[in-house]
Amino acid sequence: MATATAIAHPNIALIKYWGDLIPELHIPANGSISMNLEALCTHTKVSFDQALQHDDLVLNGKSMQGEAHNRVSNFLGRVRNLAGLSLFARVESENNFPMAAGIASSASGFAALALAASKAAGLELDEAELSRLARSGSGSACRSIPSGFVEWQAGHEDHDSHAHTIASANHWDLVDCIALVDREEKPISSSVGHALARTSPLQHARVVDTPRRLDICRTAILERDFNKLAQVIELDSNLMHAVMLTSTPPLIYWQPATLSIILAVQDWREEGLPVAYTIDAGPNVHLLCPAALQEQIVSRLQNLPGVRQVLTSHPGGPAVLDKPYASSESVSPAQNQA
Ligand code: PMV
């Protein structure tokens, strides 16, 4: 039996990935930039075991079947192909954040799985190779492999579509205050959303303008220019949600409380507070602010109607191996990917 355990953080997209050039490979229509979320993590153990007759997935202590299991099993198939292995694996994965909170766990999930499964299979992948592998599970997972502030270069095919660090986690002490909003409607998966993106007449304009927004966002991060960052991330989030709203059928992730938070953030900025919003494929609103403002923003958020809970996180590090490699086979010891 060969086992490895890895930890990865989810990330919040500052410039969004929405729509694919090649859907099967998750080659995106545009590049994107994100920040890893240190306080949130997925912890995943993978064991290739000759006693198993099929792959097993246990998520937060619950044995999974159906769609979630198939996605993980297909992913393990790719790892087996790369390593020339035929053994099935048991995958045990836990998130330290509530799934019901509506924070996407697929990015940290597939990043941790890519690292743990490749190590357990005896592969020594570098950061770009791991990022590509994670991308094949869920596009945005490629950004949870490198550390800190990360850019995913869109590329055109499998080998040139991967992510790298543009600034380390300690480069800029920003905090993401995540306002969790009540959700009544069933979530629509991002894979369905990516496929709908091309039905919006706005998607082409959004994609064509992305290199400009990427440049502004990258520069704002490197220069720690909060105003520049605030303007570009709000524009980018609004553009993605404009595409969603104008897809056929339209995709509406916002709840009334989502809009109330957006309006509150506009008022707070007019008051002079450095705070900016961004929203992924759900109703929750991420508020970025300098760490010194965290307490004030959290308490203001808690006073808004419809805000159920507020989570906070500083920028996070890369996907890392958790425990030394444990194997009865003679494979070289694992090292952290720090
Ligand atoms: O990686 P996916 O397929 O879950 O897509 C992520 C989509 C967004 O979260 C809305 C944007 C992004 O860049 O993360």
GROMACS .gro file of C-alpha atoms and ligand atoms in nm:
model
  352
    1MET     CA    1   0.000   0.000   0.000
    2ALA     CA    2   0.126   0.351  -0.081
    3THR     CA    3  -0.020   0.648   0.101
    4ALA     CA    4   0.025   1.027   0.093
    5THR     CA    5  -0.164   1.311   0.260
    6ALA     CA    6  -0.186   1.670   0.137
    7ILE     CA    7  -0.342   1.999   0.241
    8ALA     CA    8  -0.461   2.274   0.006
    9HIS     CA    9  -0.650   2.602   0.042
   10PRO     CA   10  -0.941   2.727  -0.166
   11ASN     CA   11  -0.884   3.051  -0.353
   12ILE     CA   12  -1.093   3.360  -0.424
   13ALA     CA   13  -1.078   3.473  -0.787
   14LEU     CA   14  -0.990   3.842  -0.826
   15ILE     CA   15  -1.003   3.816  -1.206
   16LYS     CA   16  -1.249   3.537  -1.286
   17TYR     CA   17  -1.233   3.223  -1.496
   18TRP     CA   18  -1.570   3.188  -1.670
   19GLY     CA   19  -1.613   2.979  -1.983
   20ASP     CA   20  -1.386   2.728  -2.154
   21LEU     CA   21  -1.189   2.720  -2.477
   22ILE     CA   22  -1.164   2.338  -2.448
   23PRO     CA   23  -1.422   2.216  -2.194
   24GLU     CA   24  -1.295   1.855  -2.159
   25LEU     CA   25  -0.951   1.980  -2.050
   26HIS     CA   26  -1.072   2.288  -1.860
   27ILE     CA   27  -0.864   2.513  -2.085
   28PRO     CA   28  -1.021   2.850  -1.996
   29ALA     CA   29  -1.147   3.119  -2.232
   30ASN     CA   30  -0.936   3.373  -2.037
   31GLY     CA   31  -0.657   3.398  -1.781
   32SER     CA   32  -0.738   3.465  -1.415
   33ILE     CA   33  -0.583   3.582  -1.087
   34SER     CA   34  -0.667   3.467  -0.735
   35MET     CA   35  -0.562   3.473  -0.371
   36ASN     CA   36  -0.535   3.154  -0.164
   37LEU     CA   37  -0.735   3.152   0.160
   38GLU     CA   38  -0.511   3.050   0.448
   39ALA     CA   39  -0.783   2.991   0.709
   40LEU     CA   40  -0.976   2.742   0.497
   41CYS     CA   41  -0.835   2.407   0.395
   42THR     CA   42  -0.897   2.062   0.257
   43HIS     CA   43  -0.701   1.771   0.400
   44THR     CA   44  -0.685   1.466   0.172
   45LYS     CA   45  -0.532   1.121   0.218
   46VAL     CA   46  -0.489   0.887  -0.078
   47SER     CA   47  -0.397   0.519  -0.043
   48PHE     CA   48  -0.339   0.295  -0.344
   49ASP     CA   49  -0.419  -0.052  -0.218
   50GLN     CA   50  -0.414  -0.389  -0.396
   51ALA     CA   51  -0.692  -0.512  -0.167
   52LEU     CA   52  -0.940  -0.264  -0.323
   53GLN     CA   53  -1.178  -0.372  -0.602
   54HIS     CA   54  -1.272  -0.013  -0.692
   55ASP     CA   55  -1.192   0.345  -0.592
   56ASP     CA   56  -1.346   0.464  -0.262
   57LEU     CA   57  -1.424   0.825  -0.172
   58VAL     CA   58  -1.499   0.935   0.185
   59LEU     CA   59  -1.584   1.305   0.210
   60ASN     CA   60  -1.612   1.457   0.559
   61GLY     CA   61  -1.661   1.107   0.703
   62LYS     CA   62  -1.934   1.011   0.453
   63SER     CA   63  -1.888   0.746   0.184
   64MET     CA   64  -1.974   0.907  -0.151
   65GLN     CA   65  -2.129   0.758  -0.465
   66GLY     CA   66  -2.259   0.906  -0.792
   67GLU     CA   67  -2.126   1.225  -0.950
   68ALA     CA   68  -1.870   1.315  -0.679
   69HIS     CA   69  -1.729   0.961  -0.677
   70ASN     CA   70  -1.711   0.943  -1.058
   71ARG     CA   71  -1.527   1.274  -1.082
   72VAL     CA   72  -1.265   1.159  -0.831
   73SER     CA   73  -1.237   0.815  -0.989
   74ASN     CA   74  -1.183   0.967  -1.336
   75PHE     CA   75  -0.917   1.190  -1.187
   76LEU     CA   76  -0.744   0.891  -1.023
   77GLY     CA   77  -0.754   0.722  -1.365
   78ARG     CA   78  -0.542   1.007  -1.504
   79VAL     CA   79  -0.292   0.967  -1.217
   80ARG     CA   80  -0.278   0.589  -1.279
   81ASN     CA   81  -0.210   0.653  -1.649
   82LEU     CA   82   0.073   0.894  -1.570
   83ALA     CA   83   0.231   0.656  -1.317
   84GLY     CA   84   0.163   0.330  -1.506
   85LEU     CA   85  -0.031   0.199  -1.205
   86SER     CA   86  -0.334  -0.029  -1.200
   87LEU     CA   87  -0.422  -0.022  -0.827
   88PHE     CA   88  -0.744   0.132  -0.699
   89ALA     CA   89  -0.732   0.395  -0.426
   90ARG     CA   90  -0.914   0.503  -0.114
   91VAL     CA   91  -0.952   0.882  -0.085
   92GLU     CA   92  -1.042   1.037   0.252
   93SER     CA   93  -1.100   1.411   0.234
   94GLU     CA   94  -1.207   1.666   0.495
   95ASN     CA   95  -1.277   2.037   0.477
   96ASN     CA   96  -1.235   2.259   0.784
   97PHE     CA   97  -1.513   2.481   0.648
   98PRO     CA   98  -1.881   2.387   0.627
   99MET     CA   99  -1.983   2.262   0.281
  100ALA     CA  100  -2.328   2.407   0.353
  101ALA     CA  101  -2.164   2.750   0.375
  102GLY     CA  102  -2.148   2.750  -0.003
  103ILE     CA  103  -1.772   2.803  -0.028
  104ALA     CA  104  -1.655   2.609  -0.332
  105SER     CA  105  -1.443   2.319  -0.212
  106SER     CA  106  -1.355   2.184  -0.557
  107ALA     CA  107  -1.044   2.405  -0.592
  108SER     CA  108  -0.884   2.299  -0.263
  109GLY     CA  109  -1.026   1.948  -0.308
  110PHE     CA  110  -0.866   1.878  -0.645
  111ALA     CA  111  -0.542   2.058  -0.552
  112ALA     CA  112  -0.500   1.841  -0.240
  113LEU     CA  113  -0.602   1.532  -0.438
  114ALA     CA  114  -0.353   1.607  -0.718
  115LEU     CA  115  -0.065   1.636  -0.471
  116ALA     CA  116  -0.161   1.340  -0.249
  117ALA     CA  117  -0.251   1.105  -0.536
  118SER     CA  118   0.056   1.185  -0.746
  119LYS     CA  119   0.287   1.134  -0.446
  120ALA     CA  120   0.116   0.812  -0.342
  121ALA     CA  121   0.149   0.690  -0.701
  122GLY     CA  122   0.526   0.755  -0.687
  123LEU     CA  123   0.523   1.051  -0.928
  124GLU     CA  124   0.755   1.350  -0.872
  125LEU     CA  125   0.570   1.636  -1.038
  126ASP     CA  126   0.694   1.994  -1.038
  127GLU     CA  127   0.462   2.285  -0.955
  128ALA     CA  128   0.348   2.346  -1.315
  129GLU     CA  129   0.280   1.975  -1.370
  130LEU     CA  130   0.082   1.954  -1.044
  131SER     CA  131  -0.111   2.266  -1.139
  132ARG     CA  132  -0.202   2.111  -1.478
  133LEU     CA  133  -0.308   1.789  -1.308
  134ALA     CA  134  -0.525   1.977  -1.054
  135ARG     CA  135  -0.678   2.178  -1.344
  136SER     CA  136  -0.798   1.856  -1.505
  137GLY     CA  137  -1.013   1.791  -1.195
  138SER     CA  138  -1.155   2.143  -1.161
  139GLY     CA  139  -1.024   2.445  -1.351
  140SER     CA  140  -0.975   2.681  -1.058
  141ALA     CA  141  -0.792   2.405  -0.862
  142CYS     CA  142  -0.479   2.481  -1.068
  143ARG     CA  143  -0.458   2.813  -0.877
  144SER     CA  144  -0.459   2.637  -0.538
  145ILE     CA  145  -0.126   2.461  -0.608
  146PRO     CA  146   0.112   2.765  -0.600
  147SER     CA  147   0.142   2.999  -0.301
  148GLY     CA  148  -0.017   3.337  -0.227
  149PHE     CA  149  -0.138   3.557  -0.513
  150VAL     CA  150  -0.159   3.339  -0.820
  151GLU     CA  151  -0.209   3.385  -1.195
  152TRP     CA  152  -0.342   3.111  -1.422
  153GLN     CA  153  -0.205   3.162  -1.772
  154ALA     CA  154  -0.489   3.046  -1.993
  155GLY     CA  155  -0.277   2.875  -2.258
  156HIS     CA  156  -0.421   2.692  -2.557
  157GLU     CA  157  -0.377   2.327  -2.467
  158ASP     CA  158  -0.294   2.101  -2.174
  159HIS     CA  159   0.078   2.171  -2.148
  160ASP     CA  160   0.065   2.552  -2.142
  161SER     CA  161  -0.239   2.604  -1.916
  162HIS     CA  162  -0.122   2.624  -1.554
  163ALA     CA  163  -0.080   2.867  -1.264
  164HIS     CA  164   0.216   3.036  -1.093
  165THR     CA  165   0.274   3.271  -0.798
  166ILE     CA  166   0.287   3.642  -0.881
  167ALA     CA  167   0.337   3.751  -0.517
  168SER     CA  168   0.395   3.550  -0.201
  169ALA     CA  169   0.132   3.509   0.071
  170ASN     CA  170   0.309   3.759   0.298
  171HIS     CA  171   0.354   4.021   0.021
  172TRP     CA  172   0.034   4.205   0.116
  173ASP     CA  173  -0.164   4.154   0.436
  174LEU     CA  174  -0.512   4.168   0.292
  175VAL     CA  175  -0.803   3.992   0.455
  176ASP     CA  176  -1.096   3.828   0.279
  177CYS     CA  177  -1.412   3.872   0.490
  178ILE     CA  178  -1.661   3.623   0.349
  179ALA     CA  179  -2.023   3.714   0.412
  180LEU     CA  180  -2.231   3.396   0.402
  181VAL     CA  181  -2.580   3.467   0.280
  182ASP     CA  182  -2.893   3.254   0.312
  183ARG     CA  183  -2.946   3.032   0.014
  184GLU     CA  184  -3.280   2.888  -0.086
  185GLU     CA  185  -3.224   2.795  -0.447
  186LYS     CA  186  -3.025   2.492  -0.549
  187PRO     CA  187  -2.678   2.587  -0.663
  188ILE     CA  188  -2.599   2.543  -1.032
  189SER     CA  189  -2.260   2.382  -1.076
  190SER     CA  190  -1.982   2.588  -1.228
  191SER     CA  191  -1.940   2.329  -1.508
  192VAL     CA  192  -2.297   2.401  -1.621
  193GLY     CA  193  -2.219   2.773  -1.591
  194HIS     CA  194  -1.899   2.753  -1.797
  195ALA     CA  195  -2.094   2.581  -2.077
  196LEU     CA  196  -2.362   2.855  -2.071
  197ALA     CA  197  -2.109   3.141  -2.086
  198ARG     CA  198  -2.082   3.132  -2.466
  199THR     CA  199  -2.459   3.186  -2.499
  200SER     CA  200  -2.422   3.538  -2.357
  201PRO     CA  201  -2.363   3.816  -2.614
  202LEU     CA  202  -2.143   3.982  -2.348
  203GLN     CA  203  -1.897   3.692  -2.306
  204HIS     CA  204  -1.688   3.784  -2.612
  205ALA     CA  205  -1.642   4.143  -2.493
  206ARG     CA  206  -1.554   4.021  -2.142
  207VAL     CA  207  -1.293   3.775  -2.273
  208VAL     CA  208  -1.137   4.022  -2.520
  209ASP     CA  209  -1.091   4.281  -2.243
  210THR     CA  210  -0.941   4.033  -1.992
  211PRO     CA  211  -0.567   4.088  -2.069
  212ARG     CA  212  -0.618   4.457  -1.978
  213ARG     CA  213  -0.784   4.371  -1.646
  214LEU     CA  214  -0.519   4.109  -1.571
  215ASP     CA  215  -0.247   4.372  -1.622
  216ILE     CA  216  -0.421   4.620  -1.391
  217CYS     CA  217  -0.484   4.356  -1.123
  218ARG     CA  218  -0.129   4.215  -1.137
  219THR     CA  219   0.020   4.565  -1.111
  220ALA     CA  220  -0.217   4.661  -0.827
  221ILE     CA  221  -0.104   4.352  -0.632
  222LEU     CA  222   0.266   4.410  -0.700
  223GLU     CA  223   0.237   4.781  -0.603
  224ARG     CA  224  -0.004   4.711  -0.314
  225ASP     CA  225  -0.237   4.971  -0.464
  226PHE     CA  226  -0.571   4.905  -0.293
  227ASN     CA  227  -0.780   5.156  -0.492
  228LYS     CA  228  -0.661   5.016  -0.822
  229LEU     CA  229  -0.731   4.661  -0.698
  230ALA     CA  230  -1.077   4.756  -0.571
  231GLN     CA  231  -1.185   4.904  -0.902
  232VAL     CA  232  -1.062   4.620  -1.118
  233ILE     CA  233  -1.194   4.332  -0.906
  234GLU     CA  234  -1.540   4.487  -0.877
  235LEU     CA  235  -1.548   4.551  -1.252
  236ASP     CA  236  -1.436   4.194  -1.321
  237SER     CA  237  -1.691   4.041  -1.083
  238ASN     CA  238  -1.968   4.257  -1.232
  239LEU     CA  239  -1.865   4.152  -1.584
  240MET     CA  240  -1.882   3.782  -1.496
  241HIS     CA  241  -2.222   3.821  -1.331
  242ALA     CA  242  -2.341   4.025  -1.633
  243VAL     CA  243  -2.247   3.727  -1.852
  244MET     CA  244  -2.431   3.492  -1.616
  245LEU     CA  245  -2.743   3.714  -1.616
  246THR     CA  246  -2.746   3.730  -1.996
  247SER     CA  247  -2.682   3.359  -2.065
  248THR     CA  248  -2.960   3.139  -2.206
  249PRO     CA  249  -3.109   3.033  -1.971
  250PRO     CA  250  -3.000   3.313  -1.735
  251LEU     CA  251  -2.797   3.220  -1.433
  252ILE     CA  252  -2.882   3.422  -1.124
  253TYR     CA  253  -2.665   3.340  -0.823
  254TRP     CA  254  -2.742   3.654  -0.624
  255GLN     CA  255  -2.986   3.669  -0.336
  256PRO     CA  256  -3.141   3.998  -0.214
  257ALA     CA  257  -2.878   4.011   0.063
  258THR     CA  258  -2.601   3.984  -0.201
  259LEU     CA  259  -2.712   4.314  -0.353
  260SER     CA  260  -2.755   4.477  -0.011
  261ILE     CA  261  -2.390   4.398   0.066
  262ILE     CA  262  -2.273   4.537  -0.271
  263LEU     CA  263  -2.459   4.863  -0.201
  264ALA     CA  264  -2.320   4.880   0.153
  265VAL     CA  265  -1.964   4.836   0.022
  266GLN     CA  266  -2.018   5.128  -0.219
  267ASP     CA  267  -2.129   5.348   0.074
  268TRP     CA  268  -1.837   5.236   0.291
  269ARG     CA  269  -1.589   5.322   0.015
  270GLU     CA  270  -1.748   5.665  -0.023
  271GLU     CA  271  -1.690   5.711   0.350
  272GLY     CA  272  -1.323   5.644   0.277
  273LEU     CA  273  -1.289   5.280   0.387
  274PRO     CA  274  -1.060   5.068   0.167
  275VAL     CA  275  -1.289   4.770   0.103
  276ALA     CA  276  -1.394   4.596  -0.220
  277TYR     CA  277  -1.631   4.313  -0.311
  278THR     CA  278  -1.606   4.014  -0.540
  279ILE     CA  279  -1.855   3.730  -0.589
  280ASP     CA  280  -1.793   3.380  -0.730
  281ALA     CA  281  -2.061   3.138  -0.855
  282GLY     CA  282  -2.290   3.175  -0.553
  283PRO     CA  283  -2.467   3.433  -0.336
  284ASN     CA  284  -2.184   3.485  -0.084
  285VAL     CA  285  -1.986   3.808  -0.101
  286HIS     CA  286  -1.610   3.827  -0.046
  287LEU     CA  287  -1.493   4.160   0.094
  288LEU     CA  288  -1.125   4.237   0.060
  289CYS     CA  289  -0.967   4.491   0.292
  290PRO     CA  290  -0.629   4.564   0.455
  291ALA     CA  291  -0.586   4.347   0.768
  292ALA     CA  292  -0.608   4.652   0.997
  293LEU     CA  293  -0.970   4.699   0.894
  294GLN     CA  294  -1.084   4.341   0.947
  295GLU     CA  295  -1.265   4.395   1.278
  296GLN     CA  296  -1.453   4.697   1.156
  297ILE     CA  297  -1.564   4.531   0.832
  298VAL     CA  298  -1.671   4.210   1.009
  299SER     CA  299  -1.881   4.397   1.262
  300ARG     CA  300  -2.042   4.612   0.989
  301LEU     CA  301  -2.121   4.295   0.790
  302GLN     CA  302  -2.273   4.125   1.093
  303ASN     CA  303  -2.518   4.414   1.122
  304LEU     CA  304  -2.648   4.376   0.766
  305PRO     CA  305  -2.975   4.185   0.715
  306GLY     CA  306  -2.934   3.841   0.555
  307VAL     CA  307  -2.569   3.787   0.661
  308ARG     CA  308  -2.565   3.450   0.837
  309GLN     CA  309  -2.199   3.423   0.926
  310VAL     CA  310  -1.870   3.591   0.838
  311LEU     CA  311  -1.550   3.392   0.779
  312THR     CA  312  -1.213   3.565   0.750
  313SER     CA  313  -0.884   3.467   0.593
  314HIS     CA  314  -0.539   3.607   0.521
  315PRO     CA  315  -0.356   3.509   0.198
  316GLY     CA  316  -0.260   3.141   0.204
  317GLY     CA  317   0.037   2.927   0.109
  318PRO     CA  318   0.071   2.648  -0.149
  319ALA     CA  319  -0.064   2.294  -0.149
  320VAL     CA  320   0.171   2.091   0.074
  321LEU     CA  321   0.222   1.735   0.182
  322ASP     CA  322   0.105   1.686   0.538
  323LYS     CA  323   0.280   1.380   0.671
  324PRO     CA  324   0.587   1.193   0.555
  325TYR     CA  325   0.523   0.942   0.282
  326ALA     CA  326   0.416   0.606   0.428
  327SER     CA  327   0.469   0.311   0.199
  328SER     CA  328   0.549  -0.055   0.218
  329GLU     CA  329   0.704  -0.016  -0.127
  330SER     CA  330   1.048   0.129  -0.188
  331VAL     CA  331   0.956   0.473  -0.319
  332SER     CA  332   1.154   0.784  -0.230
  333PRO     CA  333   1.032   0.992   0.068
  334ALA     CA  334   0.803   1.283  -0.004
  335GLN     CA  335   0.900   1.644   0.053
  336ASN     CA  336   0.679   1.941   0.118
  337GLN     CA  337   0.613   2.154  -0.187
  338ALA     CA  338   0.679   2.476   0.004
  339PMV     O1  339  -1.309   2.571  -1.122
  339PMV     P1  340  -1.456   2.586  -1.138
  339PMV     O2  341  -1.509   2.506  -1.255
  339PMV     O3  342  -1.530   2.556  -1.010
  339PMV     O4  343  -1.489   2.739  -1.177
  339PMV     C1  344  -1.470   2.847  -1.091
  339PMV     C2  345  -1.553   2.962  -1.133
  339PMV     C3  346  -1.549   3.086  -1.046
  339PMV     O5  347  -1.529   3.052  -0.910
  339PMV     C4  348  -1.685   3.157  -1.056
  339PMV     C5  349  -1.443   3.185  -1.092
  339PMV     C6  350  -1.300   3.147  -1.060
  339PMV     O6  351  -1.212   3.194  -1.136
  339PMV     O7  352  -1.274   3.079  -0.960
   0.00000   0.00000   0.00000
